[in-house]
XYZ file of C-alpha atoms in Angstrom:
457
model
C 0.000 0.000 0.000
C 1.252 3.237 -1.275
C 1.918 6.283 1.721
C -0.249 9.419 1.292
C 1.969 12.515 -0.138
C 2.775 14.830 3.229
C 2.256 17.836 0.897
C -1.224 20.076 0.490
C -1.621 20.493 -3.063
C -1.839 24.616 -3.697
C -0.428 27.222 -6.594
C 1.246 29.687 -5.727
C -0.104 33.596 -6.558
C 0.489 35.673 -9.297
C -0.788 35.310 -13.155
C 1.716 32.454 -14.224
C 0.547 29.742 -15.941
C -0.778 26.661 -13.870
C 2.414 24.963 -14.510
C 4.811 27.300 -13.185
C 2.831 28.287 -9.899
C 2.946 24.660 -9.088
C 6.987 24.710 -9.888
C 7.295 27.767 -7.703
C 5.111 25.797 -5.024
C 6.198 23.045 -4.906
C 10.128 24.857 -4.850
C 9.011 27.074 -2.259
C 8.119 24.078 -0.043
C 10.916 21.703 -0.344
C 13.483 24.687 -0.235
C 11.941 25.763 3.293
C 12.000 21.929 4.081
C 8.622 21.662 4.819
C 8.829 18.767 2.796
C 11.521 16.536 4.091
C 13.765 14.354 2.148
C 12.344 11.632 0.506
C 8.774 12.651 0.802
C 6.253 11.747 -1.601
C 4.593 13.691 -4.061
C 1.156 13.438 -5.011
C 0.200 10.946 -7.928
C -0.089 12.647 -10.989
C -3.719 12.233 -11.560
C -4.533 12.800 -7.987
C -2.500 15.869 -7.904
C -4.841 17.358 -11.366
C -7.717 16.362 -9.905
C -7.499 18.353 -6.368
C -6.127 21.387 -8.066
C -8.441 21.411 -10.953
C -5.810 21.182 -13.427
C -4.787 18.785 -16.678
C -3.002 15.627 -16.132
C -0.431 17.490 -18.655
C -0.224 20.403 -16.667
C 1.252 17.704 -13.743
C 3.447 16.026 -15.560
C 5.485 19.000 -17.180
C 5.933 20.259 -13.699
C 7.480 17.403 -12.410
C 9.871 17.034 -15.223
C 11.156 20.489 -14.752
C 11.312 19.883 -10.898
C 12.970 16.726 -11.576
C 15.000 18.711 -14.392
C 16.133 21.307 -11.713
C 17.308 17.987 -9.030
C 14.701 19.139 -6.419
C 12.422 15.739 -6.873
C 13.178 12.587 -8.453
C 10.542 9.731 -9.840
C 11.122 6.140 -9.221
C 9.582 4.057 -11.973
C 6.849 1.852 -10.510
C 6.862 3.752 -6.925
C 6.065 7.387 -7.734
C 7.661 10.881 -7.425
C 10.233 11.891 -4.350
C 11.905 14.604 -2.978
C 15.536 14.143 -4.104
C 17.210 16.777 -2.363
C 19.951 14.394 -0.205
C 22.365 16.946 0.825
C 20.541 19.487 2.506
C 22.221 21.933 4.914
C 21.521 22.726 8.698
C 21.852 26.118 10.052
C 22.732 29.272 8.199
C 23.000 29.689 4.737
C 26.102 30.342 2.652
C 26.077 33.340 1.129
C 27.832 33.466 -2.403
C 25.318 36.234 -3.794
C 27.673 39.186 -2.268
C 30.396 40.384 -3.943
C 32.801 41.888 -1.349
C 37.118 40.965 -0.835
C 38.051 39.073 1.570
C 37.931 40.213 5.089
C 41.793 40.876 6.122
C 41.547 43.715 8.525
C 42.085 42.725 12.372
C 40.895 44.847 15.589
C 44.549 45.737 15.797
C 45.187 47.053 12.805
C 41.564 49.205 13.204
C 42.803 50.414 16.618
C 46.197 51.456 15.509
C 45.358 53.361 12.712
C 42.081 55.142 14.641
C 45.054 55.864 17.000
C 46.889 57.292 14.511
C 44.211 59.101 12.927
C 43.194 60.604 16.668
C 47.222 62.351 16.906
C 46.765 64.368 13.597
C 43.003 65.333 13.434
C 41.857 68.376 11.918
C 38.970 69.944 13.851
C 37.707 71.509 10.580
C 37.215 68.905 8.616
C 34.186 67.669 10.822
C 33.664 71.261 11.237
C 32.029 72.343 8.177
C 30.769 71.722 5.104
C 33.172 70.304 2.453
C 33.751 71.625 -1.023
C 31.111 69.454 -3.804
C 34.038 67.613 -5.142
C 35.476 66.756 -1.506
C 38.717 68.379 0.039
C 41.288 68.756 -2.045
C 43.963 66.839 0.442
C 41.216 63.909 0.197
C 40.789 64.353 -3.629
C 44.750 64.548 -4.403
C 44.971 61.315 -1.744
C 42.656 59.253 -4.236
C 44.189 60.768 -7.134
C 47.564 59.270 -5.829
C 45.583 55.648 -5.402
C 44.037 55.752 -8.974
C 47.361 56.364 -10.115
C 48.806 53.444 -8.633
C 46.071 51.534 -10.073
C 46.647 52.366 -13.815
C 44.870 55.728 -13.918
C 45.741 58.753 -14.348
C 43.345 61.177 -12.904
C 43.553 64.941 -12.202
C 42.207 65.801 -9.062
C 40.922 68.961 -10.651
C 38.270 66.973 -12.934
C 38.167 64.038 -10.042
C 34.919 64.102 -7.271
C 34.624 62.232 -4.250
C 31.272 59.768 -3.840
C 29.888 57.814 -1.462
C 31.056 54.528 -3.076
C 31.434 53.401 -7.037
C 27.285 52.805 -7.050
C 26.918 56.966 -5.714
C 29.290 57.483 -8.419
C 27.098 55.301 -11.043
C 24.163 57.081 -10.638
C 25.606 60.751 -10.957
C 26.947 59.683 -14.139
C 23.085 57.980 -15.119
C 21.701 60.952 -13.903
C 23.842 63.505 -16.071
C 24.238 61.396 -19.264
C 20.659 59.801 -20.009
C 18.104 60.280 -17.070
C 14.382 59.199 -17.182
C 13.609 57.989 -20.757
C 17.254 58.110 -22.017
C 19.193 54.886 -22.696
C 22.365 53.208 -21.697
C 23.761 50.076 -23.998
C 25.491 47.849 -21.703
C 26.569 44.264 -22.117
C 23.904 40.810 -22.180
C 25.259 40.213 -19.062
C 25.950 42.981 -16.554
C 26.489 44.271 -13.266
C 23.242 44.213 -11.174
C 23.839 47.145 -9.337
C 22.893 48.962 -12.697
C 20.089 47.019 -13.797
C 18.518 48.635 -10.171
C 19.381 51.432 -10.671
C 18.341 52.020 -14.058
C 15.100 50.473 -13.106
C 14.626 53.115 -10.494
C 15.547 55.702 -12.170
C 13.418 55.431 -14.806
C 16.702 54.279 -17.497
C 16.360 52.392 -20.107
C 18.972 49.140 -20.863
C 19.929 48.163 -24.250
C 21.622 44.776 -24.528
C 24.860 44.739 -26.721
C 26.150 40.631 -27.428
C 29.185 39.757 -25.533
C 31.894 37.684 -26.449
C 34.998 36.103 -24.028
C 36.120 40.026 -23.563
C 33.268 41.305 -23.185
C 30.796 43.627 -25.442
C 31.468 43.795 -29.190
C 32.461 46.967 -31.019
C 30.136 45.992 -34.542
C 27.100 45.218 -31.976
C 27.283 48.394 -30.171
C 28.435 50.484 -33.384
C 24.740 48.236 -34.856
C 22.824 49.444 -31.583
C 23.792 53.454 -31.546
C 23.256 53.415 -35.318
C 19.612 53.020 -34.613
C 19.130 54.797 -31.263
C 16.324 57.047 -30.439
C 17.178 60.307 -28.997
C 20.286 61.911 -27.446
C 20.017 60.830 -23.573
C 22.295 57.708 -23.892
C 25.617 56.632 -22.570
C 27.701 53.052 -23.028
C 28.181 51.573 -19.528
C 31.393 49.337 -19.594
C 33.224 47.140 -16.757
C 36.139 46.146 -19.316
C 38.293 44.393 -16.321
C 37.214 41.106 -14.629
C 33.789 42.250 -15.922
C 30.629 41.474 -13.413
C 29.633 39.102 -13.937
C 31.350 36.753 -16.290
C 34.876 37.886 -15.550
C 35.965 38.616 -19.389
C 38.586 41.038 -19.398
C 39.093 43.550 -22.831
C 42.015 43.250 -24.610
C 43.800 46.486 -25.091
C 42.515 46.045 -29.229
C 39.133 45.404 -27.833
C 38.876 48.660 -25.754
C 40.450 50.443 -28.793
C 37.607 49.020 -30.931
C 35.306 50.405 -28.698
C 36.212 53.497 -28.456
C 36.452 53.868 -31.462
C 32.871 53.496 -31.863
C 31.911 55.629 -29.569
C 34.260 58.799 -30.535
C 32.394 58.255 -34.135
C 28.945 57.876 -32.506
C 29.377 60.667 -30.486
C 28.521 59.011 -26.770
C 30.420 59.147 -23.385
C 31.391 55.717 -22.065
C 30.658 55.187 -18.087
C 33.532 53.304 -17.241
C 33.564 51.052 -14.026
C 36.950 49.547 -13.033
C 36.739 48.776 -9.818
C 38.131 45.557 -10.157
C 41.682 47.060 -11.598
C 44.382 46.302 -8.748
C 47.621 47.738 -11.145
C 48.986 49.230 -14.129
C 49.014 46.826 -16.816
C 49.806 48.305 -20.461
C 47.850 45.177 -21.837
C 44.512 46.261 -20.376
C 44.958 49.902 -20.023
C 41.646 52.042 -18.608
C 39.770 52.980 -21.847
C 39.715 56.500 -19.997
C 43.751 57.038 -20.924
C 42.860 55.944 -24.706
C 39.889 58.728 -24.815
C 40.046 60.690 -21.971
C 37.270 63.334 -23.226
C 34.260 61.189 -23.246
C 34.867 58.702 -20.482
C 33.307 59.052 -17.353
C 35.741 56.807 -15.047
C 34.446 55.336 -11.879
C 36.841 53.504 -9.153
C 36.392 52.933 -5.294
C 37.951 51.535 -1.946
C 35.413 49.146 -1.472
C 36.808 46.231 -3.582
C 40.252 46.945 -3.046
C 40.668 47.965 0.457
C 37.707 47.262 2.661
C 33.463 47.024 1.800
C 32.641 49.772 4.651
C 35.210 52.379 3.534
C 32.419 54.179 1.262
C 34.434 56.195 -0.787
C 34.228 56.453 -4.571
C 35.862 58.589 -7.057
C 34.493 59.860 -10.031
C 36.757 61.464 -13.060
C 34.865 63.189 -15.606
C 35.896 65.261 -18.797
C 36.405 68.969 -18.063
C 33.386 70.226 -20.058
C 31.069 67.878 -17.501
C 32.806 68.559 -14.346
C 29.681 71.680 -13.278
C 26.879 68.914 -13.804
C 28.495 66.139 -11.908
C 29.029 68.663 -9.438
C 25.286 69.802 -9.367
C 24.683 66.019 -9.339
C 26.846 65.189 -6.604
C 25.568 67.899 -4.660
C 21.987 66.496 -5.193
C 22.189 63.492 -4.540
C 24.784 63.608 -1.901
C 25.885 66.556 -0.229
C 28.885 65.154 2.191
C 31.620 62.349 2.336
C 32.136 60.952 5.678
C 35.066 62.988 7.182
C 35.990 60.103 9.162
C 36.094 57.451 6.349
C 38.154 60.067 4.629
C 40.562 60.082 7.899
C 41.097 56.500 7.076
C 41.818 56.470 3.664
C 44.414 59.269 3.938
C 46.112 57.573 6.768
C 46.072 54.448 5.136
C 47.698 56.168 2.074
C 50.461 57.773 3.642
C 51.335 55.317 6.116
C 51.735 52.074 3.249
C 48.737 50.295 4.997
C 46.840 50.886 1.568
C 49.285 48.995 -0.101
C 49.673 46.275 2.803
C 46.169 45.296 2.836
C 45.545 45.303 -0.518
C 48.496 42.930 -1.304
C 46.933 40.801 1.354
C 43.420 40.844 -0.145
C 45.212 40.227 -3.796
C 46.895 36.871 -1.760
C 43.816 35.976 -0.323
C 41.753 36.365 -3.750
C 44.374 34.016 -5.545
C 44.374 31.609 -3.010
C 40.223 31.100 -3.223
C 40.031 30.986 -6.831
C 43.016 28.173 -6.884
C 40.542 26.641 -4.662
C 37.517 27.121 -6.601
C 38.953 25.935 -10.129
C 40.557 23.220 -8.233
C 36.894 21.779 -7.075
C 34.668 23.298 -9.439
C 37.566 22.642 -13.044
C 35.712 23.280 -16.252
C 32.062 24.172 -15.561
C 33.665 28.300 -14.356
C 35.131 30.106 -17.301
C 38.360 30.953 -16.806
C 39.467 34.497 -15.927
C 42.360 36.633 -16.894
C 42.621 38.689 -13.527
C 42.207 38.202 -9.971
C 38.732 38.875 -8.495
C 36.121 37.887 -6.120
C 33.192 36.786 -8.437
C 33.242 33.720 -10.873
C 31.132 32.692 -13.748
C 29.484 29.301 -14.256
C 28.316 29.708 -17.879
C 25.186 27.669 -18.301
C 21.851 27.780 -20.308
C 19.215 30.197 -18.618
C 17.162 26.674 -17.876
C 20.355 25.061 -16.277
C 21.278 28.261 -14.486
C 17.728 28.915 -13.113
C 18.041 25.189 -11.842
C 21.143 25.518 -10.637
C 20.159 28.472 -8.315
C 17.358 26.515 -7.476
C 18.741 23.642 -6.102
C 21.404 25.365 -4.455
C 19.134 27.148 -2.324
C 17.836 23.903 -0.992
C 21.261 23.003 -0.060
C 21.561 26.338 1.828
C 23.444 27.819 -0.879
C 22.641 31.659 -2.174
C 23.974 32.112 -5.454
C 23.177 35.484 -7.568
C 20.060 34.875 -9.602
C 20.450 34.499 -12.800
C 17.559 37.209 -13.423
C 19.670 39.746 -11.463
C 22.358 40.285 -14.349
C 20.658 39.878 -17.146
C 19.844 42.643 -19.431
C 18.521 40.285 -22.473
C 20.314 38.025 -25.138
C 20.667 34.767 -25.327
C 23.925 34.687 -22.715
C 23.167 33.292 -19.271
C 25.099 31.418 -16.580
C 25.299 32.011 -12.733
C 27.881 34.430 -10.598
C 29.110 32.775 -7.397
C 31.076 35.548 -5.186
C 33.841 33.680 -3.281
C 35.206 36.123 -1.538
C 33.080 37.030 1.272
C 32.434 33.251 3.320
C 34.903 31.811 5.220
C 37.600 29.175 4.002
C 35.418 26.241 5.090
C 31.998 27.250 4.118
C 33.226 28.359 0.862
C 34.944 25.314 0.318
C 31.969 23.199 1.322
C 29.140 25.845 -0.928
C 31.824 25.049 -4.196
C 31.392 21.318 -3.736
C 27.974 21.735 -3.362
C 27.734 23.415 -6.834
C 30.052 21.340 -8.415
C 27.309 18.099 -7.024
C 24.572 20.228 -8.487
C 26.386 20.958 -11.621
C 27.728 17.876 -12.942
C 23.626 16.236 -11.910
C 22.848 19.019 -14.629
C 25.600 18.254 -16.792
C 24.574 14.487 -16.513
C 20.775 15.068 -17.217
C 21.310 17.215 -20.420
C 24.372 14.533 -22.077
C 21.674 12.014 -20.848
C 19.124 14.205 -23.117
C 21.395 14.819 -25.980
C 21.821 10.975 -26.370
C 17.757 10.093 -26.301
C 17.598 12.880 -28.967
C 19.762 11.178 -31.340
């Protein structure tokens, strides 16, 4: 005698079709665990009957549950939960993209000590310039330069963080109802923020580098209207970590000088000078707007961006600044200079660049050939899958107490699609235990689709 299915049959909300509100249902359930391991699902017919839907309807959704490892059907016996490996306690978060953590409480209180011997009263006194104080603004200047870039402090304003320093430059270059053309695949941060303010994203195909020059020189050839801008991250791009080839960021800006359009260039990933992938700002310096911060190579809560903009710009990213942000924390700003002059700067970012290298060793050792494999040293990698396998993927790794970034979150449209897992921010053991997790879940998808390619021959 067969067991009765644990589960009450419902759909979830919303106007899906019947199919995928019992998918989402059904997910939502096991991925909470209120359907344990090896719990049976409904019969199929039973299962249409109570929910007033087609047999059809039933069987689809199980094959794309099955499809996405979250249930499994035994021939003869009926459908089960199949998730095995499920995790106790906290997730493991490799959604957020951040360095590692390499700052101790000693290093903090020496440097706030430091800080507390030189302090200047009227700095927290009053009201800074738009663009920052200069000291601040030359400090930054100096770090940019060690970088790759070679900024004047005169055209350079301080934000609060790259994503402050993003939306000046959407605000100023295409605002609600203009247009920006980024890549298929693209940082999420924009994709936000263009949604909220009111932006509009083109989708340019990608390639291994990254966006390509006879796409985008395709796209602006038919744009509507003036409000438009190029966003760019040409170095360990977020999120498939293509990197432009010197030629390739020639090529495009190329295309843009001829197109008349200002690039928004984000290279906050850039950790040196490196002739072979120089900033596409140094190639056309008059219609970049170049973005950089602290927070990827120094530390996540030092909130301090810099934004370099052609001369003829620098009034409206002021007004913009001053909008949308009137003040820089003066104590964040303490840091950074001390850091600067002292050779911390340099210390901990060596230490995060260490770090970095060590995890992704780590992560192509477990994970091999299902990550693409990336020029320069970051804290994001990309597992390049169908949008299908990648929705499945993220899917089943939440049920294993797993957070990967949805594959919705950067996508801007094509047919490109794959998952970003951040490595950077877990510890060495959870981070080693989320990898082999994905690797499990990957090669089950790898498995089911050679398994698929064979029955179709």
């Amino acid at each position: 005698m067969r067991l009765q299915s644990p589960w009450e049959p419902r759909l979830s909300g919303g106007t899906a079709s019947a199919c995928d509100r019992l998918v989402a249902a059904l997910s939502e359930d096991i991925i909470a665990g209120r359907l344990e391991v090896g719990a049976r699902l409904p019969a199929h017919r039973d299962l249409a009957w109570r929910l007033s839907i087609g047999l059809g309807t039933v069987t689809k959704a199980y094959g794309i549950l099955e499809r996405r490892g979250l249930v499994r059907s035994v021939n003869g016996r009926g459908t089960f939960v199949a998730v095995t490996e499920a995790r106790n306690g906290a997730v493991i978060d490799l959604s957020r993209n951040a360095p590692p953590a390499v700052i101790s409480e000693r290093l903090l209180s020496r440097s706030l000590a430091a800080i507390a011997k030189r302090v200047d009263a009227d700095v927290f006194n009053a009201y800074p310039p738009v663009n920052g104080h200069v000291r601040f603004r030359n400090e930054l200047a100096r770090w940019f330069r060690r970088l790759g870039m070679e900024a004047d402090p005169q055209c350079l304003l301080l934000t609060n963080g790259a994503q402050h320093a993003l939306s000046v430059s959407l605000s100023i270059l295409s605002g609600p109802g203009g247009t920006v053309f980024v890549e298929e695949q693209t940082y999420p941060g924009i994709i936000n923020l263009a949604r909220h303010l009111g932006v509009r994203l083109a989708a340019v195909a990608m390639d291994q580098e990254g966006m390509l020059p006879d796409q985008l020189e395709r796209e602006l050839a038919n744009r509507d209207g003036v409000n438009s801008a190029v966003y760019l991250t040409p170095t360990m791009q977020n999120p498939t970590t293509s990197s432009m080839s010197k030629a390739r960021r020639e090529a495009i800006a190329e295309v843009c000088r001829k197109s008349d359009i200002v690039i928004i260039e984000d290279d906050v990933y850039a950790v040196a000078p490196d002739p072979d992938y120089p900033p596409i700002a140094s190639l056309v310096p008059e219609r970049v707007f170049y973005i950089n911060s602290l927070s990827k190579t120094l530390n996540p809560s030092l909130r301090i961006g810099g934004l370099v903009v052609p001369q003829v710009w620098l009034e409206r990213a002021e007004s913009a600044v001053h909008a949308s942000g009137l003040m820089i924390s003066p104590l964040s700003c303490s840091v950074m200079e001390q850091w600067l002059l002292d050779g911390t700067a340099d210390a901990i970012s060596a230490a995060i660049q260490e770090e970095a290298i060590r995890r992704r060793t780590m992560a192509m050792d477990i994970l091999g050939e299902a990550v693409h494999q990336p020029v320069h040293v970051g804290y994001h990698l990309w597992v390049p899958l169908s949008r299908f396998d990648a929705d499945a993927l993220d899917a089943a790794a939440k049920a294993l107490g797993i957070l990967v970034t949805p594959p919705s979150s950067t996508s801007a449209g094509g047919d490109r699609s794959g998952v970003r897992l951040c490595i950077g921010a877990p510890s060495g053991n959870d981070l080693e235990q989320a990898l082999a997790g994905v690797k499990a879940i990957v090669d089950r998808i790898k498995a089911r689709s050679d398994a698929e390619q064979r029955t179709s021959r």
